[in-house]
Amino acid sequence: MSRVDVLAIGAHPDDVELGCGGTLALLARQGRRVGIVHLTRGEAGSRGTEGERRQEAEAAAATLGAAELAFLDCGDGAFRTGPAEEEALIAVVRRLRPEIVLGPTPIDRHPDHPRAHALVAAACFYAGLAAREPGSGKPHRPAAVYSFMQHDDFPPSFVVDVTTTWDTKLAALRAYRTQLYQEDEKEEAGGGAGAPVTKVSTREFWRMIEGRARHFGGLIGAELGEPFGARYPLAVSDLFAVLPGGVR
Ligand SMILES: [Zn+2]
């Protein structure tokens, strides 16, 4: 692995694509090196095997233009945030050395997500401490950690205009054939006849994703947007670079 500009970290395979896939595709298109880390392998998922989910994740990452993809083993459905998980993520952060980290939300319906948020925040800080895991690489602390939106919404700190990369995000999501509703087939996601219906496998969920992007996009004068939360105010040096688009 070599260093990246931006590292997106999600609890489960498909979290990153759902939360910030359009933003990652945009960054990759702008020439930034993008990496993705899935903190679990989706082993507790109701649909699809672990091997299938790994292949899906690889296809999705390639679609978004990600240069790096890694999996950790924090426990899907029983997410762990102990010293071993911190150590593993610290090693990844030091190896990939991102300036920006995009991670899970602090408050969410799925309990794995806030736990993953806490792990990401802790690992990004500790990765900069020389005394912590001295054997796992040169210390590095990302300049910023932002949260992408998952189930629960929140007032965003900023919204990225993803109108031009929305199709790429959808293509990445379609790579998760066992998980998500496949619009083109006019049927619910694969996984075989009788596969259990989960929230994300329904057509309603698919439409919610687009509806949310249209809502938050509308707030910045864009057709489609991805919202993010920042713990600290954004450091703006050019007010003209953050103007809304669209009709005034
Ligand atoms: Zn998730």
mmCIF file of C-alpha atoms and ligand atoms in Angstrom:
data_model
loop_
_atom_site.group_PDB
_atom_site.id
_atom_site.type_symbol
_atom_site.label_atom_id
_atom_site.label_comp_id
_atom_site.label_asym_id
_atom_site.label_seq_id
_atom_site.Cartn_x
_atom_site.Cartn_y
_atom_site.Cartn_z
ATOM 1 C CA MET A 1 0.000 0.000 0.000
ATOM 2 C CA SER A 2 1.143 3.552 -0.682
ATOM 3 C CA ARG A 3 -0.195 6.808 0.652
ATOM 4 C CA VAL A 4 -3.553 8.287 -0.236
ATOM 5 C CA ASP A 5 -4.982 11.816 -0.096
ATOM 6 C CA VAL A 6 -8.367 10.736 1.204
ATOM 7 C CA LEU A 7 -9.321 7.631 3.185
ATOM 8 C CA ALA A 8 -12.968 6.605 3.524
ATOM 9 C CA ILE A 9 -13.640 4.243 6.414
ATOM 10 C CA GLY A 10 -16.925 2.397 6.951
ATOM 11 C CA ALA A 11 -18.153 -0.198 9.430
ATOM 12 C CA HIS A 12 -19.562 -2.519 6.765
ATOM 13 C CA PRO A 13 -18.888 -3.087 3.063
ATOM 14 C CA ASP A 14 -21.258 -0.679 1.210
ATOM 15 C CA ASP A 15 -21.388 1.960 4.012
ATOM 16 C CA VAL A 16 -18.735 4.095 2.312
ATOM 17 C CA GLU A 17 -20.319 3.790 -1.126
ATOM 18 C CA LEU A 18 -23.721 4.767 0.278
ATOM 19 C CA GLY A 19 -22.425 7.609 2.440
ATOM 20 C CA CYS A 20 -19.776 9.227 0.256
ATOM 21 C CA GLY A 21 -19.427 7.261 -3.001
ATOM 22 C CA GLY A 22 -20.143 10.320 -5.138
ATOM 23 C CA THR A 23 -17.575 12.377 -3.254
ATOM 24 C CA LEU A 24 -14.920 9.657 -3.584
ATOM 25 C CA ALA A 25 -15.558 9.329 -7.316
ATOM 26 C CA LEU A 26 -15.303 13.129 -7.637
ATOM 27 C CA LEU A 27 -12.005 13.226 -5.726
ATOM 28 C CA ALA A 28 -10.584 10.385 -7.842
ATOM 29 C CA ARG A 29 -11.648 12.214 -10.995
ATOM 30 C CA GLN A 30 -9.895 15.344 -9.689
ATOM 31 C CA GLY A 31 -6.671 13.351 -9.485
ATOM 32 C CA ARG A 32 -6.692 12.613 -5.750
ATOM 33 C CA ARG A 33 -5.592 9.218 -4.492
ATOM 34 C CA VAL A 34 -8.508 7.624 -2.683
ATOM 35 C CA GLY A 35 -8.482 4.652 -0.304
ATOM 36 C CA ILE A 36 -11.294 2.643 1.265
ATOM 37 C CA VAL A 37 -11.260 0.637 4.495
ATOM 38 C CA HIS A 38 -14.121 -1.634 5.515
ATOM 39 C CA LEU A 39 -13.829 -2.290 9.246
ATOM 40 C CA THR A 40 -15.698 -5.601 8.974
ATOM 41 C CA ARG A 41 -16.218 -8.078 6.169
ATOM 42 C CA GLY A 42 -20.002 -7.977 6.442
ATOM 43 C CA GLU A 43 -20.021 -11.437 7.949
ATOM 44 C CA ALA A 44 -23.219 -10.859 9.921
ATOM 45 C CA GLY A 45 -25.160 -9.719 6.844
ATOM 46 C CA SER A 46 -28.452 -11.460 6.244
ATOM 47 C CA ARG A 47 -27.725 -11.792 2.543
ATOM 48 C CA GLY A 48 -24.766 -13.083 0.511
ATOM 49 C CA THR A 49 -21.645 -14.911 1.650
ATOM 50 C CA GLU A 50 -18.496 -13.286 2.974
ATOM 51 C CA GLY A 51 -16.663 -14.164 -0.251
ATOM 52 C CA GLU A 52 -19.391 -12.595 -2.363
ATOM 53 C CA ARG A 53 -19.325 -9.412 -0.289
ATOM 54 C CA ARG A 54 -15.545 -9.169 -0.680
ATOM 55 C CA GLN A 55 -15.776 -9.480 -4.461
ATOM 56 C CA GLU A 56 -18.582 -6.911 -4.462
ATOM 57 C CA ALA A 57 -16.462 -4.524 -2.386
ATOM 58 C CA GLU A 58 -13.520 -4.912 -4.782
ATOM 59 C CA ALA A 59 -15.738 -4.205 -7.781
ATOM 60 C CA ALA A 60 -17.311 -1.179 -6.046
ATOM 61 C CA ALA A 61 -13.909 0.277 -5.097
ATOM 62 C CA ALA A 62 -12.646 -0.146 -8.667
ATOM 63 C CA THR A 63 -15.765 1.578 -9.997
ATOM 64 C CA LEU A 64 -15.204 4.614 -7.749
ATOM 65 C CA GLY A 65 -11.562 4.813 -8.810
ATOM 66 C CA ALA A 66 -10.153 3.927 -5.382
ATOM 67 C CA ALA A 67 -6.436 3.104 -5.419
ATOM 68 C CA GLU A 68 -6.421 1.183 -2.130
ATOM 69 C CA LEU A 69 -8.871 -1.172 -0.439
ATOM 70 C CA ALA A 70 -8.411 -2.844 2.945
ATOM 71 C CA PHE A 71 -10.531 -4.878 5.333
ATOM 72 C CA LEU A 72 -10.228 -5.103 9.096
ATOM 73 C CA ASP A 73 -11.904 -7.541 11.428
ATOM 74 C CA CYS A 74 -13.766 -5.510 14.063
ATOM 75 C CA GLY A 75 -16.813 -7.769 14.276
ATOM 76 C CA ASP A 76 -19.894 -7.199 12.127
ATOM 77 C CA GLY A 77 -22.957 -6.946 14.366
ATOM 78 C CA ALA A 78 -20.830 -6.987 17.523
ATOM 79 C CA PHE A 79 -18.442 -4.170 16.677
ATOM 80 C CA ARG A 80 -15.336 -4.006 18.873
ATOM 81 C CA THR A 81 -13.403 -0.828 19.663
ATOM 82 C CA GLY A 82 -10.685 -2.244 21.918
ATOM 83 C CA PRO A 83 -6.908 -1.759 21.838
ATOM 84 C CA ALA A 84 -6.448 -4.510 19.206
ATOM 85 C CA GLU A 85 -8.866 -2.811 16.795
ATOM 86 C CA GLU A 86 -7.266 0.589 17.482
ATOM 87 C CA GLU A 87 -3.840 -0.878 16.808
ATOM 88 C CA ALA A 88 -4.976 -2.394 13.509
ATOM 89 C CA LEU A 89 -6.523 0.869 12.295
ATOM 90 C CA ILE A 90 -3.571 2.967 13.523
ATOM 91 C CA ALA A 91 -1.313 0.784 11.357
ATOM 92 C CA VAL A 92 -3.535 1.396 8.296
ATOM 93 C CA VAL A 93 -3.643 5.179 8.910
ATOM 94 C CA ARG A 94 0.161 5.304 9.256
ATOM 95 C CA ARG A 95 0.633 3.249 6.097
ATOM 96 C CA LEU A 96 -1.816 5.196 3.933
ATOM 97 C CA ARG A 97 -1.193 8.628 5.555
ATOM 98 C CA PRO A 98 -4.394 10.392 4.435
ATOM 99 C CA GLU A 99 -4.869 14.152 4.791
ATOM 100 C CA ILE A 100 -8.656 13.721 4.964
ATOM 101 C CA VAL A 101 -10.602 10.860 6.546
ATOM 102 C CA LEU A 102 -14.300 10.334 5.807
ATOM 103 C CA GLY A 103 -15.881 8.113 8.452
ATOM 104 C CA PRO A 104 -19.109 6.930 10.098
ATOM 105 C CA THR A 105 -21.533 9.078 12.087
ATOM 106 C CA PRO A 106 -21.418 9.531 15.876
ATOM 107 C CA ILE A 107 -25.159 8.803 16.288
ATOM 108 C CA ASP A 108 -27.025 6.230 14.197
ATOM 109 C CA ARG A 109 -29.700 3.551 14.189
ATOM 110 C CA HIS A 110 -27.175 0.753 13.601
ATOM 111 C CA PRO A 111 -25.081 0.453 16.800
ATOM 112 C CA ASP A 112 -21.996 -0.614 14.793
ATOM 113 C CA HIS A 113 -21.859 2.856 13.174
ATOM 114 C CA PRO A 114 -21.315 5.006 16.307
ATOM 115 C CA ARG A 115 -18.855 2.419 17.585
ATOM 116 C CA ALA A 116 -17.007 2.626 14.263
ATOM 117 C CA HIS A 117 -17.088 6.436 14.536
ATOM 118 C CA ALA A 118 -15.417 6.248 17.943
ATOM 119 C CA LEU A 119 -12.799 3.815 16.649
ATOM 120 C CA VAL A 120 -11.991 6.017 13.642
ATOM 121 C CA ALA A 121 -11.721 9.174 15.788
ATOM 122 C CA ALA A 122 -9.483 7.417 18.308
ATOM 123 C CA ALA A 123 -7.236 5.738 15.732
ATOM 124 C CA CYS A 124 -6.786 8.956 13.709
ATOM 125 C CA PHE A 125 -5.666 10.784 16.851
ATOM 126 C CA TYR A 126 -3.504 8.010 18.301
ATOM 127 C CA ALA A 127 -1.841 7.408 14.911
ATOM 128 C CA GLY A 128 -0.129 10.765 15.456
ATOM 129 C CA LEU A 129 1.243 9.817 18.869
ATOM 130 C CA ALA A 130 4.807 8.535 18.639
ATOM 131 C CA ALA A 131 4.454 6.603 21.887
ATOM 132 C CA ARG A 132 1.508 4.579 20.587
ATOM 133 C CA GLU A 133 2.356 1.333 18.705
ATOM 134 C CA PRO A 134 5.916 2.483 17.888
ATOM 135 C CA GLY A 135 6.413 -0.633 15.756
ATOM 136 C CA SER A 136 3.575 0.109 13.329
ATOM 137 C CA GLY A 137 5.100 2.886 11.239
ATOM 138 C CA LYS A 138 5.937 6.581 11.390
ATOM 139 C CA PRO A 139 3.346 8.647 13.311
ATOM 140 C CA HIS A 140 0.747 10.397 11.145
ATOM 141 C CA ARG A 141 -2.387 12.339 12.060
ATOM 142 C CA PRO A 142 -4.932 13.255 9.346
ATOM 143 C CA ALA A 143 -5.704 16.988 9.100
ATOM 144 C CA ALA A 144 -9.461 16.405 9.270
ATOM 145 C CA VAL A 145 -11.999 13.669 9.976
ATOM 146 C CA TYR A 146 -15.496 14.231 8.563
ATOM 147 C CA SER A 147 -18.597 12.051 9.023
ATOM 148 C CA PHE A 148 -20.762 10.942 6.119
ATOM 149 C CA MET A 149 -24.512 10.513 6.706
ATOM 150 C CA GLN A 150 -25.931 7.032 7.312
ATOM 151 C CA HIS A 151 -29.413 6.210 8.609
ATOM 152 C CA ASP A 152 -29.927 9.137 11.001
ATOM 153 C CA ASP A 153 -29.763 12.582 9.525
ATOM 154 C CA PHE A 154 -28.129 15.659 11.044
ATOM 155 C CA PRO A 155 -27.625 19.294 10.054
ATOM 156 C CA PRO A 156 -24.621 18.986 7.708
ATOM 157 C CA SER A 157 -21.508 21.102 8.114
ATOM 158 C CA PHE A 158 -21.059 21.022 4.336
ATOM 159 C CA VAL A 159 -22.520 19.348 1.242
ATOM 160 C CA VAL A 160 -20.478 18.126 -1.727
ATOM 161 C CA ASP A 161 -22.017 18.587 -5.184
ATOM 162 C CA VAL A 162 -21.952 15.043 -6.608
ATOM 163 C CA THR A 163 -24.180 15.683 -9.617
ATOM 164 C CA THR A 164 -21.433 14.746 -12.078
ATOM 165 C CA THR A 165 -20.476 11.501 -10.302
ATOM 166 C CA TRP A 166 -23.904 10.275 -9.210
ATOM 167 C CA ASP A 167 -24.013 7.626 -11.942
ATOM 168 C CA THR A 168 -20.629 6.322 -10.795
ATOM 169 C CA LYS A 169 -21.901 6.069 -7.217
ATOM 170 C CA LEU A 170 -24.936 4.114 -8.419
ATOM 171 C CA ALA A 171 -22.700 1.811 -10.461
ATOM 172 C CA ALA A 172 -20.577 1.165 -7.355
ATOM 173 C CA LEU A 173 -23.693 0.417 -5.318
ATOM 174 C CA ARG A 174 -24.945 -1.957 -7.996
ATOM 175 C CA ALA A 175 -21.748 -3.955 -7.497
ATOM 176 C CA TYR A 176 -23.251 -5.047 -4.170
ATOM 177 C CA ARG A 177 -25.588 -7.407 -5.943
ATOM 178 C CA THR A 178 -26.451 -9.482 -2.883
ATOM 179 C CA GLN A 179 -27.228 -6.434 -0.737
ATOM 180 C CA LEU A 180 -29.077 -3.768 -2.618
ATOM 181 C CA TYR A 181 -32.191 -3.553 -4.725
ATOM 182 C CA GLN A 182 -31.296 -3.862 -8.411
ATOM 183 C CA GLU A 183 -33.378 -1.290 -10.247
ATOM 184 C CA ASP A 184 -32.450 -2.672 -13.665
ATOM 185 C CA GLU A 185 -33.930 -6.062 -12.857
ATOM 186 C CA LYS A 186 -37.099 -4.650 -11.318
ATOM 187 C CA GLU A 187 -36.686 -7.002 -8.439
ATOM 188 C CA GLU A 188 -35.176 -6.963 -4.997
ATOM 189 C CA ALA A 189 -31.490 -7.725 -4.508
ATOM 190 C CA GLY A 190 -30.030 -11.115 -5.315
ATOM 191 C CA GLY A 191 -29.160 -13.665 -2.699
ATOM 192 C CA GLY A 192 -31.383 -16.392 -4.030
ATOM 193 C CA ALA A 193 -35.092 -17.073 -3.780
ATOM 194 C CA GLY A 194 -36.251 -16.720 -0.230
ATOM 195 C CA ALA A 195 -33.303 -14.516 0.811
ATOM 196 C CA PRO A 196 -34.525 -12.402 3.722
ATOM 197 C CA VAL A 197 -35.663 -8.866 2.912
ATOM 198 C CA THR A 198 -33.558 -6.291 4.736
ATOM 199 C CA LYS A 199 -34.040 -2.552 4.849
ATOM 200 C CA VAL A 200 -31.291 -1.826 2.321
ATOM 201 C CA SER A 201 -32.562 -4.455 -0.139
ATOM 202 C CA THR A 202 -35.847 -2.675 -0.791
ATOM 203 C CA ARG A 203 -36.762 -0.307 -3.590
ATOM 204 C CA GLU A 204 -37.852 2.249 -0.973
ATOM 205 C CA PHE A 205 -34.321 2.419 0.421
ATOM 206 C CA TRP A 206 -32.829 2.924 -3.049
ATOM 207 C CA ARG A 207 -35.241 5.793 -3.649
ATOM 208 C CA MET A 208 -34.554 7.272 -0.230
ATOM 209 C CA ILE A 209 -30.857 7.511 -1.137
ATOM 210 C CA GLU A 210 -31.676 9.540 -4.208
ATOM 211 C CA GLY A 211 -34.310 11.624 -2.402
ATOM 212 C CA ARG A 212 -31.827 12.552 0.295
ATOM 213 C CA ALA A 213 -29.183 13.487 -2.281
ATOM 214 C CA ARG A 214 -31.704 15.697 -4.066
ATOM 215 C CA HIS A 215 -32.728 17.326 -0.777
ATOM 216 C CA PHE A 216 -29.192 18.122 0.388
ATOM 217 C CA GLY A 217 -28.096 18.997 -3.139
ATOM 218 C CA GLY A 218 -30.957 21.475 -3.285
ATOM 219 C CA LEU A 219 -29.624 23.255 -0.206
ATOM 220 C CA ILE A 220 -26.419 24.175 -2.085
ATOM 221 C CA GLY A 221 -28.025 24.811 -5.479
ATOM 222 C CA ALA A 222 -26.907 21.457 -6.902
ATOM 223 C CA GLU A 223 -28.984 18.659 -8.354
ATOM 224 C CA LEU A 224 -27.470 16.002 -6.077
ATOM 225 C CA GLY A 225 -25.356 16.365 -2.941
ATOM 226 C CA GLU A 226 -23.703 14.301 -0.223
ATOM 227 C CA PRO A 227 -23.852 15.814 3.302
ATOM 228 C CA PHE A 228 -21.023 15.662 5.844
ATOM 229 C CA GLY A 229 -20.606 16.554 9.491
ATOM 230 C CA ALA A 230 -17.463 18.227 10.806
ATOM 231 C CA ARG A 231 -16.614 18.382 14.481
ATOM 232 C CA TYR A 232 -14.775 21.673 14.024
ATOM 233 C CA PRO A 233 -15.558 24.680 11.804
ATOM 234 C CA LEU A 234 -14.130 24.446 8.287
ATOM 235 C CA ALA A 235 -11.078 26.639 7.756
ATOM 236 C CA VAL A 236 -12.100 28.720 4.747
ATOM 237 C CA SER A 237 -9.440 30.799 2.997
ATOM 238 C CA ASP A 238 -11.443 31.556 -0.158
ATOM 239 C CA LEU A 239 -15.107 32.431 0.438
ATOM 240 C CA PHE A 240 -15.677 32.314 -3.318
ATOM 241 C CA ALA A 241 -14.692 28.630 -3.425
ATOM 242 C CA VAL A 242 -17.698 27.615 -1.303
ATOM 243 C CA LEU A 243 -20.475 29.600 -2.999
ATOM 244 C CA PRO A 244 -23.692 27.707 -3.832
ATOM 245 C CA GLY A 245 -24.510 26.993 -7.473
ATOM 246 C CA GLY A 246 -27.770 27.015 -9.385
ATOM 247 C CA VAL A 247 -30.348 29.712 -9.914
ATOM 248 C CA ARG A 248 -30.325 32.564 -7.367
HETATM 249 ZN ZN ZN B 1 -23.192 -0.134 8.042
#
